[in-house]
Coordinates of C-alpha atoms in Angstrom, one line a residue:
M1 CA 64.0 21.0 -60.0
K2 CA 67.3 21.6 -61.7
N3 CA 65.7 23.9 -64.3
Y4 CA 64.1 26.0 -61.6
T5 CA 67.4 26.2 -59.7
Q6 CA 69.2 27.4 -62.8
F7 CA 66.5 29.9 -63.7
L8 CA 66.7 31.3 -60.2
L9 CA 70.4 31.6 -60.5
D10 CA 70.0 33.3 -63.9
L11 CA 67.6 35.8 -62.3
L12 CA 70.0 36.3 -59.4
V13 CA 73.0 37.0 -61.6
A14 CA 71.0 39.2 -63.8
G15 CA 69.9 41.2 -60.7
I16 CA 73.5 41.4 -59.5
L17 CA 74.7 42.5 -62.9
T18 CA 71.9 45.2 -63.1
L19 CA 72.8 46.3 -59.6
L20 CA 76.5 46.7 -60.4
S21 CA 75.7 48.4 -63.7
M22 CA 73.4 50.9 -62.0
M23 CA 76.0 51.6 -59.2
L24 CA 78.8 52.0 -61.7
L25 CA 76.7 54.3 -64.0
S26 CA 75.7 56.5 -61.1
F27 CA 79.4 57.5 -60.7
I28 CA 80.1 57.8 -64.5
I29 CA 77.3 59.7 -66.1
P30 CA 76.5 63.4 -65.5
E31 CA 74.4 64.1 -62.4
G32 CA 70.8 64.6 -63.2
V33 CA 67.5 62.7 -63.5
T34 CA 69.2 59.5 -64.6
T35 CA 71.5 59.3 -61.6
K36 CA 68.6 59.9 -59.2
F37 CA 66.8 57.0 -60.8
L38 CA 69.9 54.8 -60.7
L39 CA 70.5 55.5 -57.0
R40 CA 66.9 54.9 -56.0
G41 CA 66.5 51.9 -58.4
S42 CA 69.7 50.2 -57.2
K43 CA 68.3 49.9 -53.7
I44 CA 65.2 48.1 -55.0
V45 CA 67.3 45.9 -57.3
G46 CA 69.6 45.1 -54.4
L47 CA 66.6 44.1 -52.3
V48 CA 65.1 41.9 -55.0
S49 CA 68.6 40.3 -55.6
L50 CA 68.9 39.6 -51.9
I51 CA 65.5 37.8 -51.9
L52 CA 66.4 35.9 -55.1
G53 CA 69.6 34.9 -53.4
V54 CA 67.9 33.4 -50.4
I55 CA 65.4 31.5 -52.6
F56 CA 68.2 30.2 -54.7
L57 CA 70.1 28.9 -51.7
V58 CA 67.0 27.1 -50.5
F59 CA 66.6 25.4 -53.9
W60 CA 70.3 24.7 -54.1
I61 CA 70.2 22.9 -50.7
F62 CA 67.4 20.7 -51.9
N63 CA 68.8 20.1 -55.3
K64 CA 72.1 18.3 -54.5
N65 CA 72.6 17.4 -58.2
F66 CA 72.7 21.0 -59.3
K67 CA 76.0 22.1 -60.9
F68 CA 77.1 25.6 -61.9
K69 CA 77.6 26.0 -65.6
K70 CA 81.1 27.5 -65.4
K71 CA 81.2 28.3 -69.1
I72 CA 81.2 31.6 -70.9
E73 CA 78.6 32.0 -73.7
L74 CA 79.0 34.2 -76.8
P75 CA 76.2 35.9 -78.6
E76 CA 75.1 35.1 -82.1
L77 CA 76.1 37.8 -84.6
K78 CA 72.3 38.3 -85.3
D79 CA 71.8 39.3 -81.7
L80 CA 73.5 42.6 -82.4
T81 CA 70.2 43.5 -84.2
L82 CA 68.7 43.9 -80.7
L83 CA 70.8 47.1 -80.3
A84 CA 68.2 48.8 -82.4
L85 CA 65.9 49.0 -79.4
P86 CA 68.2 51.1 -77.1
M87 CA 69.6 53.1 -80.1
S88 CA 66.1 54.0 -81.3
P89 CA 65.6 57.0 -78.8
V90 CA 69.1 58.2 -79.7
L91 CA 68.3 58.4 -83.4
D92 CA 65.0 60.1 -82.5
F93 CA 66.9 62.8 -80.5
A94 CA 69.4 63.2 -83.4
I95 CA 66.6 63.9 -85.9
I96 CA 64.7 66.3 -83.6
N97 CA 68.0 68.2 -82.9
I98 CA 69.6 67.9 -86.3
E99 CA 70.2 71.7 -86.4
Y100 CA 72.8 71.2 -83.7
L101 CA 74.7 68.4 -85.5
D102 CA 77.3 68.2 -88.2
Q103 CA 78.6 64.9 -89.5
I104 CA 81.3 64.6 -86.8
S105 CA 78.9 65.6 -84.0
F106 CA 76.4 63.1 -85.2
L107 CA 79.0 60.3 -85.3
Y108 CA 80.1 61.3 -81.8
L109 CA 76.6 61.0 -80.5
I110 CA 76.0 57.6 -82.1
I111 CA 79.4 56.1 -81.3
I112 CA 79.4 57.1 -77.6
T113 CA 75.8 55.8 -77.0
L114 CA 76.6 52.7 -79.1
I115 CA 79.7 51.9 -77.0
F116 CA 77.7 52.4 -73.9
T117 CA 75.0 50.0 -75.1
L118 CA 77.5 47.4 -76.3
N119 CA 79.3 47.4 -72.9
F120 CA 76.2 46.9 -70.8
S121 CA 74.2 44.7 -73.2
F122 CA 77.0 42.4 -74.5
I123 CA 80.4 42.8 -73.0
L124 CA 79.5 42.6 -69.3
P125 CA 76.8 39.9 -69.9
I126 CA 79.5 37.8 -71.7
L127 CA 81.7 37.9 -68.6
F128 CA 78.8 37.1 -66.2
S129 CA 77.6 34.3 -68.5
Y130 CA 80.2 32.1 -66.7
F131 CA 77.5 31.7 -64.0
A132 CA 74.2 32.3 -65.8
S133 CA 72.3 32.3 -69.1
F134 CA 73.7 34.9 -71.5
K135 CA 70.3 35.4 -72.9
I136 CA 68.7 36.8 -69.7
L137 CA 71.9 38.9 -69.0
M138 CA 71.9 40.3 -72.5
I139 CA 68.3 41.3 -72.4
S140 CA 68.5 42.8 -68.9
G141 CA 71.4 44.9 -70.2
I142 CA 69.4 46.0 -73.3
A143 CA 66.4 46.9 -71.1
L144 CA 68.6 49.0 -68.8
S145 CA 70.3 50.7 -71.7
F146 CA 67.0 51.4 -73.4
T147 CA 65.6 52.9 -70.2
I148 CA 68.6 55.1 -69.6
L149 CA 68.7 56.4 -73.2
T150 CA 64.9 57.0 -73.2
M151 CA 65.1 58.8 -69.8
A152 CA 64.9 62.3 -71.4
K153 CA 61.6 61.3 -73.2
I154 CA 60.2 60.0 -69.9
T155 CA 61.2 63.3 -68.2
N156 CA 59.7 65.3 -71.0
N157 CA 56.3 63.8 -70.7
Q158 CA 55.4 64.6 -67.1
T159 CA 51.7 64.5 -67.7
N160 CA 51.9 60.9 -68.8
H161 CA 53.6 59.6 -65.7
I162 CA 52.0 56.5 -64.2
F163 CA 50.2 57.4 -61.0
N164 CA 51.9 60.8 -61.4
S165 CA 55.2 59.3 -60.4
Q166 CA 58.3 59.7 -62.6
F167 CA 60.3 57.1 -60.7
L168 CA 57.5 54.5 -61.1
T169 CA 57.3 55.3 -64.8
Q170 CA 61.0 54.8 -65.2
G171 CA 60.9 51.5 -63.3
I172 CA 58.0 50.3 -65.5
Y173 CA 59.9 51.2 -68.6
L174 CA 62.8 49.0 -67.4
I175 CA 60.6 46.0 -66.3
I176 CA 58.2 46.1 -69.3
S177 CA 61.1 46.4 -71.9
F178 CA 62.8 43.4 -70.2
L179 CA 59.7 41.2 -70.1
I180 CA 58.5 41.9 -73.6
L181 CA 61.9 41.4 -75.2
Y182 CA 62.6 38.3 -73.1
L183 CA 59.3 36.6 -73.9
I184 CA 59.5 37.4 -77.7
Y185 CA 63.2 36.4 -77.9
S186 CA 62.5 33.1 -76.0
F187 CA 59.5 32.4 -78.3
N188 CA 61.3 33.2 -81.5
K189 CA 64.5 35.0 -82.0
K190 CA 63.7 36.1 -85.6
I191 CA 60.5 37.7 -84.5
S192 CA 62.4 39.7 -81.8
Y193 CA 64.8 41.0 -84.5
V194 CA 61.9 42.0 -86.7
V195 CA 60.1 43.8 -83.8
V196 CA 63.1 45.9 -82.8
V197 CA 63.9 46.8 -86.4
F198 CA 60.3 47.8 -86.9
F199 CA 60.4 49.8 -83.7
I200 CA 63.4 51.9 -84.7
I201 CA 62.2 52.4 -88.3
T202 CA 58.8 53.6 -87.1
G203 CA 60.5 56.0 -84.6
I204 CA 62.8 57.4 -87.3
S205 CA 60.0 57.8 -89.8
L206 CA 57.6 59.6 -87.5
N207 CA 60.3 62.0 -86.2
F208 CA 61.5 62.7 -89.7
L209 CA 58.0 63.5 -90.9
N210 CA 57.4 65.8 -87.8
Y211 CA 60.7 67.5 -88.4
S212 CA 60.0 68.0 -92.1
S213 CA 56.5 69.4 -91.4
E214 CA 57.9 71.9 -88.9
N215 CA 61.0 72.8 -91.1
P216 CA 60.0 73.2 -94.7
V217 CA 62.6 73.5 -97.5
N218 CA 64.5 76.7 -98.0
V219 CA 62.8 79.4 -100.0
N220 CA 64.8 82.1 -101.7
Q221 CA 64.3 85.4 -99.9
T222 CA 66.2 87.6 -102.5
E223 CA 63.0 88.5 -104.5
R224 CA 61.2 89.8 -101.4
L225 CA 64.2 91.9 -100.4
L226 CA 64.8 93.3 -103.9
K227 CA 61.2 94.3 -104.2
F228 CA 61.4 96.1 -100.9
I229 CA 64.6 98.0 -101.4
N230 CA 63.7 98.9 -105.0
N231 CA 60.9 101.0 -103.7
K232 CA 62.7 104.3 -103.0
N233 CA 60.1 105.2 -100.3
N234 CA 61.4 102.3 -98.3
N235 CA 65.0 103.7 -98.1
I236 CA 66.0 104.6 -94.5
I237 CA 66.4 108.3 -94.2
H238 CA 66.7 108.6 -90.4
K239 CA 69.7 106.4 -89.9
K240 CA 69.4 106.0 -86.2
N241 CA 71.2 103.3 -84.2
I242 CA 68.7 100.5 -83.3
N243 CA 69.1 98.8 -80.0
I244 CA 66.9 95.7 -79.4
L245 CA 67.1 94.1 -76.0
V246 CA 65.1 90.9 -75.5
Y247 CA 64.5 89.9 -71.9
E248 CA 63.7 86.2 -71.5
S249 CA 60.0 85.6 -70.5
Y250 CA 59.4 89.0 -69.0
A251 CA 55.6 89.2 -68.4
D252 CA 53.2 92.1 -69.2
S253 CA 52.0 94.1 -66.1
E254 CA 48.5 92.7 -66.3
T255 CA 49.9 89.2 -66.1
L256 CA 52.3 90.1 -63.3
N257 CA 49.4 91.5 -61.3
Y258 CA 47.6 88.2 -61.8
Y259 CA 50.6 86.4 -60.4
G260 CA 50.7 88.8 -57.4
F261 CA 53.7 90.9 -58.4
D262 CA 53.6 94.7 -58.6
N263 CA 56.0 96.1 -61.2
T264 CA 54.7 99.7 -61.1
K265 CA 57.9 101.2 -59.7
H266 CA 60.0 99.8 -62.5
L267 CA 57.5 100.9 -65.2
K268 CA 57.7 104.4 -63.8
F269 CA 61.5 104.3 -64.2
L270 CA 61.1 103.5 -67.9
K271 CA 58.5 106.2 -68.5
K272 CA 60.6 108.7 -66.6
N273 CA 63.4 108.0 -69.1
G274 CA 61.1 108.6 -72.1
F275 CA 60.0 105.0 -72.9
N276 CA 56.5 104.2 -74.1
V277 CA 55.3 101.1 -72.2
Y278 CA 52.8 99.2 -74.4
K279 CA 50.0 97.3 -72.7
G280 CA 48.4 93.9 -73.7
I281 CA 51.2 92.9 -76.0
Y282 CA 51.6 89.3 -77.0
S283 CA 53.7 87.1 -79.4
N284 CA 52.7 84.9 -82.2
G285 CA 55.1 82.3 -81.0
G286 CA 55.2 80.7 -77.5
L287 CA 58.9 79.8 -77.4
S288 CA 62.1 81.9 -77.7
I289 CA 63.1 80.7 -81.2
A290 CA 59.5 80.6 -82.6
S291 CA 58.9 84.1 -81.3
T292 CA 62.1 86.0 -82.1
S293 CA 62.7 84.4 -85.5
R294 CA 59.4 85.9 -86.6
I295 CA 60.5 89.3 -85.3
L296 CA 63.6 89.2 -87.4
E297 CA 62.0 87.7 -90.5
I298 CA 58.9 89.8 -90.3
K299 CA 56.8 86.9 -91.3
G300 CA 54.3 84.4 -89.7
E301 CA 54.7 81.3 -91.8
L302 CA 58.4 80.5 -91.9
S303 CA 60.1 78.5 -94.6
Q304 CA 63.1 77.5 -92.5
H305 CA 63.9 76.5 -88.9
G306 CA 63.8 79.5 -86.6
R307 CA 67.5 79.3 -85.9
H308 CA 68.2 80.1 -89.6
Y309 CA 66.8 83.6 -89.1
I310 CA 68.2 84.2 -85.7
S311 CA 71.6 83.3 -87.1
G312 CA 71.4 86.5 -89.1
N313 CA 69.7 85.2 -92.3
S314 CA 66.5 87.3 -92.0
F315 CA 64.6 89.7 -94.1
G316 CA 64.5 92.4 -91.4
L317 CA 68.3 92.4 -90.8
N318 CA 68.9 92.3 -94.5
I319 CA 66.9 95.5 -94.9
F320 CA 69.2 97.3 -92.5
K321 CA 72.3 95.8 -94.1
A322 CA 71.1 97.1 -97.5
N323 CA 70.9 100.5 -96.0
G324 CA 74.5 100.5 -94.8
Y325 CA 73.9 99.2 -91.2
K326 CA 76.2 97.0 -89.3
T327 CA 74.4 94.2 -87.5
I328 CA 75.6 92.9 -84.1
G329 CA 74.0 89.8 -82.4
L330 CA 74.9 89.1 -78.8
F331 CA 73.5 86.0 -77.1
K332 CA 74.1 84.3 -73.8
S333 CA 75.0 80.9 -75.5
P334 CA 74.9 79.3 -78.9
H335 CA 71.5 77.9 -78.2
F336 CA 70.0 80.3 -80.8
F337 CA 72.4 79.3 -83.6
G338 CA 72.0 76.2 -85.8
S339 CA 73.5 74.7 -88.9
S340 CA 72.8 77.7 -91.1
P341 CA 75.7 80.2 -91.8
I342 CA 75.9 82.9 -89.2
K343 CA 75.4 86.2 -91.1
W344 CA 75.6 88.8 -88.3
D345 CA 78.4 91.2 -89.0
E346 CA 79.6 90.7 -85.5
Y347 CA 78.3 88.2 -83.0
Y348 CA 78.9 86.3 -79.7
P349 CA 79.4 83.5 -78.9
E350 CA 81.6 82.7 -81.9
G351 CA 82.2 79.2 -83.2
D352 CA 80.1 76.6 -84.9
V353 CA 77.3 75.2 -82.6
T354 CA 77.1 72.0 -84.6
K355 CA 80.7 71.2 -83.5
M356 CA 79.7 71.1 -79.9
G357 CA 76.2 69.7 -80.5
G358 CA 77.2 66.1 -80.3
K359 CA 78.7 66.4 -76.9
T360 CA 75.9 68.6 -75.6
L361 CA 73.2 66.2 -76.8
T362 CA 75.0 63.2 -75.5
K363 CA 75.3 64.9 -72.1
A364 CA 71.6 65.7 -72.1
I365 CA 70.7 62.1 -73.0
F366 CA 72.7 60.6 -70.2
E367 CA 71.5 63.3 -67.7
G368 CA 68.0 62.2 -68.7
E369 CA 66.7 65.7 -69.4
F370 CA 66.9 68.2 -72.2
R371 CA 67.2 71.3 -70.1
F372 CA 66.3 74.4 -72.0
D373 CA 69.5 76.0 -70.7
I374 CA 71.9 73.1 -71.4
F375 CA 73.9 75.1 -73.9
D376 CA 74.5 77.7 -71.2
D377 CA 76.6 75.2 -69.2
N378 CA 79.9 76.2 -71.0
F379 CA 79.2 80.0 -71.1
E380 CA 79.3 82.4 -68.1
Y381 CA 76.5 84.9 -67.8
K382 CA 79.0 87.3 -66.4
K383 CA 80.9 87.3 -69.7
Y384 CA 77.6 88.0 -71.5
L385 CA 76.8 91.0 -69.2
E386 CA 80.3 92.4 -69.7
L387 CA 80.0 92.3 -73.4
K388 CA 76.6 93.8 -73.4
N389 CA 77.8 96.7 -71.2
K390 CA 80.7 97.2 -73.6
Y391 CA 78.4 97.3 -76.7
L392 CA 75.8 99.6 -75.1
S393 CA 78.5 102.1 -73.9
S394 CA 80.6 102.1 -77.1
D395 CA 80.5 104.8 -79.8
K396 CA 78.8 103.5 -82.9
E397 CA 77.0 104.7 -86.1
K398 CA 74.4 103.0 -88.3
T399 CA 74.4 99.9 -86.1
L400 CA 71.6 97.5 -85.3
F401 CA 72.4 95.8 -82.0
Y402 CA 70.3 92.8 -81.0
T403 CA 70.7 90.8 -77.7
H404 CA 68.8 88.1 -75.9
N405 CA 69.4 87.6 -72.1
S406 CA 68.5 85.0 -69.5
Y407 CA 66.3 86.9 -67.1
P408 CA 63.7 86.6 -65.6
G409 CA 63.4 83.3 -67.5
H410 CA 60.5 80.8 -67.4
S411 CA 59.7 77.7 -65.3
Q412 CA 61.9 74.7 -65.4
N413 CA 59.8 72.9 -68.1
S414 CA 59.3 69.7 -66.2
G415 CA 55.6 69.7 -66.6
K416 CA 55.0 70.2 -62.8
C417 CA 55.1 73.5 -61.0
R418 CA 57.4 73.7 -58.1
K419 CA 55.7 74.9 -54.8
N420 CA 57.6 78.2 -54.9
E421 CA 57.6 78.6 -58.8
K422 CA 56.1 82.1 -58.7
D423 CA 58.4 83.2 -55.8
L424 CA 61.4 82.1 -57.8
Y425 CA 60.1 84.0 -60.8
F426 CA 59.6 87.1 -58.7
E427 CA 63.2 86.9 -57.5
R428 CA 64.4 86.6 -61.1
I429 CA 62.3 89.5 -62.3
N430 CA 63.9 91.7 -59.7
K431 CA 67.3 90.7 -61.2
A432 CA 65.9 91.4 -64.7
N433 CA 64.8 94.9 -63.5
L434 CA 68.3 95.7 -62.2
E435 CA 69.8 94.5 -65.5
M436 CA 67.3 96.5 -67.5
K437 CA 68.0 99.7 -65.4
N438 CA 71.7 99.3 -66.1
D439 CA 71.1 98.9 -69.8
V440 CA 68.8 101.9 -69.9
I441 CA 71.3 104.1 -68.0
N442 CA 74.1 102.9 -70.3
L443 CA 72.1 103.8 -73.4
M444 CA 70.8 107.1 -72.1
N445 CA 74.4 108.2 -71.3
N446 CA 76.1 106.9 -74.5
D447 CA 73.5 106.6 -77.2
P448 CA 70.5 108.8 -76.3
N449 CA 69.5 109.4 -80.0
S450 CA 69.1 105.8 -80.8
I451 CA 65.8 103.9 -81.0
I452 CA 65.7 101.5 -78.1
V453 CA 63.4 98.5 -78.0
I454 CA 63.0 96.5 -74.7
L455 CA 60.8 93.5 -75.1
S456 CA 60.3 89.9 -74.0
D457 CA 59.9 86.8 -76.3
H458 CA 57.0 85.1 -74.5
G459 CA 55.5 84.4 -71.1
P460 CA 57.0 82.6 -68.1
Y461 CA 54.8 79.5 -68.0
L462 CA 53.6 79.7 -64.3
T463 CA 49.9 78.6 -64.5
K464 CA 48.4 75.1 -64.6
N465 CA 51.3 72.6 -65.0
C466 CA 53.8 75.3 -65.8
R467 CA 54.2 73.9 -69.3
E468 CA 52.1 73.0 -72.4
L469 CA 48.4 72.4 -71.9
R470 CA 47.6 69.8 -74.6
N471 CA 46.2 67.3 -72.0
Y472 CA 43.8 69.9 -70.5
N473 CA 40.2 70.3 -71.5
K474 CA 39.8 73.4 -73.7
N475 CA 37.2 74.8 -71.4
E476 CA 39.7 74.8 -68.5
I477 CA 42.1 77.1 -70.4
D478 CA 41.4 80.8 -69.6
R479 CA 42.9 84.1 -70.7
Y480 CA 45.6 84.1 -68.0
D481 CA 46.8 80.6 -69.2
I482 CA 47.2 82.1 -72.7
Q483 CA 48.8 85.3 -71.4
D484 CA 51.2 83.2 -69.3
R485 CA 52.5 81.5 -72.4
Y486 CA 52.1 84.0 -75.2
G487 CA 51.9 87.4 -73.4
A488 CA 54.9 89.6 -73.8
F489 CA 56.5 92.9 -72.6
L490 CA 57.2 95.8 -74.9
S491 CA 58.7 99.3 -74.3
I492 CA 60.2 101.6 -77.0
Y493 CA 62.2 104.8 -76.7
W494 CA 61.8 107.1 -79.7
P495 CA 64.3 109.9 -80.2
K496 CA 62.8 113.3 -80.3
D497 CA 64.4 114.3 -83.6
I498 CA 62.4 111.9 -85.7
P499 CA 58.7 112.4 -86.7
Y500 CA 57.4 109.5 -84.7
V501 CA 53.9 108.2 -85.7
Q502 CA 52.0 106.0 -83.3
H503 CA 51.0 102.7 -84.8
N504 CA 48.5 100.1 -83.6
I505 CA 51.2 97.8 -82.1
E506 CA 49.7 94.6 -80.8
I507 CA 52.4 91.9 -81.1
I508 CA 56.1 92.0 -80.5
Q509 CA 56.5 91.1 -84.2
D510 CA 55.4 94.7 -84.9
I511 CA 58.7 96.2 -83.9
F512 CA 60.4 96.2 -87.3
P513 CA 57.3 97.4 -89.1
T514 CA 56.8 100.3 -86.8
I515 CA 60.5 101.2 -86.7
L516 CA 60.8 101.1 -90.5
A517 CA 57.6 103.1 -91.0
N518 CA 59.1 105.9 -88.8
I519 CA 62.6 106.1 -90.3
T520 CA 61.5 105.9 -94.0
N521 CA 59.2 108.0 -96.2
N522 CA 56.8 105.1 -96.6
K523 CA 54.2 106.0 -93.9
N524 CA 52.1 103.0 -94.9
L525 CA 54.9 100.6 -94.3
F526 CA 53.6 99.4 -90.9
N527 CA 50.4 98.1 -92.6
E528 CA 52.4 96.6 -95.5
L529 CA 54.7 94.6 -93.2
K530 CA 52.6 93.8 -90.2
I531 CA 52.1 90.1 -89.5
E532 CA 48.7 88.5 -89.0
R533 CA 47.6 88.7 -85.4
K534 CA 47.4 85.0 -84.4
F535 CA 49.6 82.1 -83.1
F536 CA 51.7 80.4 -85.7
D537 CA 53.7 77.9 -83.7
R538 CA 52.5 74.8 -81.8
F539 CA 49.5 76.3 -80.1
N540 CA 47.7 73.0 -80.2
T541 CA 50.2 71.8 -77.6
K542 CA 51.1 75.0 -75.9
V543 CA 47.5 76.2 -75.1
G544 CA 45.4 73.2 -76.1
G545 CA 44.4 74.5 -79.5
V546 CA 43.1 77.8 -78.3
N547 CA 44.2 80.7 -80.6
V548 CA 44.0 84.5 -80.7
N549 CA 42.7 86.4 -83.7
N550 CA 43.4 90.2 -83.6
G551 CA 43.5 90.2 -79.9
I552 CA 40.4 88.1 -79.4
I553 CA 40.5 84.7 -77.9
K554 CA 39.3 81.9 -80.1
G555 CA 38.3 78.8 -78.1
G556 CA 38.7 77.8 -74.5
K557 CA 37.0 79.1 -71.4
D558 CA 37.2 82.8 -72.4
D559 CA 36.2 82.4 -76.0
G560 CA 35.3 85.6 -77.7
I561 CA 36.8 88.0 -75.2
P562 CA 40.0 90.1 -75.5
L563 CA 43.2 88.4 -74.5
F564 CA 44.1 91.4 -72.3
K565 CA 41.8 93.7 -70.4
N566 CA 44.3 96.6 -70.5
R567 CA 45.6 97.4 -74.0
S568 CA 47.4 100.3 -75.7
Y569 CA 46.0 99.3 -79.1
S570 CA 42.5 99.2 -80.5
L571 CA 41.0 95.9 -81.5
Q572 CA 40.4 95.5 -85.2
K573 CA 38.2 93.1 -87.0

């Protein structure tokens, strides 16, 4: 009877400690997915604690010999090994996002999460061990810390939620991690130490292998550049300013019509101002960095992380630099920069992204979600627009200006479409059209003899689950699902005083090949530089393994038919 009473008291105190921890954390950590879980979860934990309290009182009444322990317990030094469990997801996140971290940022991320874990897994349990078993209090704290630090992974895997419920999945993570660790620790402490160490080593190894496979070692690009510039026919003879304006997730007109949005009026505006609007264009990358890095590097298979090239270390930009051009890169936030040196002659935002990476990643972990726009939090879009207007309206010569905006933007990346997802996108595309009109008017008034490229990086992710389709049957994935993720927008203004030759432009990665072919004496340069027409990034997850080869879908429901019905290019075998 005494043991049952003490065990009930242990559970009751563990419940109270968990409740207090959840309430305290809901006020401390940034508002987001985690705080929603803590607020909802605290109500359930409070109810369970109340029930345990009533049961304990009943047992206490009938067990007159029961005595409260009134003694603080201290952990064994070896128990600190159990910190490997909650710290495992933190190290996983660090490896995946290593491009954002220098040594100080990495230490910041580890130290902050470690202090958090120590407080709720050891310090508070030591204080509450005056009333209950330290063991159960420590393990409840570890389970809570593990669940919170894993929250971003849970949020990221919407398709794997139990009974399609994120809250239920979060709760099961908490309960299962507590039960498994408690049972193993109670059976044999040494085994529990081995299990958590194996868990963290396995996680680190898998993430390191994945990162290494997606980010090969550096390859010297000097030979490729020298070979190009040593060919005199490749010298730029029409030294026009180049303005490249990337609009985030702006869809092709065929895709927009499928969504139910008529963009005819805006396209007429572009054509009236002398722009060629290309049809049926797509990208060989389904994410911003995967897509635009291949534009700048003019290559499908990359030897570095995409951020390396977007930071200005690219073959395409180096060609223009070798011809006396100044390169300017304007971005809405440092999301596009990584640990590589930034080689734009002029760029915004300035500063080293790795110095803020630790704080940003720590914030994301505690929010419980790696928002695609989390780096935008400290940067005002108004400032970006002011700078873009300034650059587009300023006098410049032999300048390549490249910018990437925020609109219309894609879905929220949760893995579930909101009820009004398309309506929200339509609102944003109207904003994008206004911004584009302003940009076009600016350039027509101030730099009308420049080559102007307006394009998008990929699609808006509005079909199926509004995210990747790896859990869908291939036969369910149709042409519009692929357009929705890889389809892109492209419009180019060619000045009248250059002998423009129309090329078979099919992908947005064709823009540098077609520009260079039209401003040099090498009329075959487009064919020499053009990239293979297929997906190079994670198409196995993005579109369930369906690919495109020269504009023809390979696999899926629409296998063998063109990706787009309406095309401005001819399909080639």
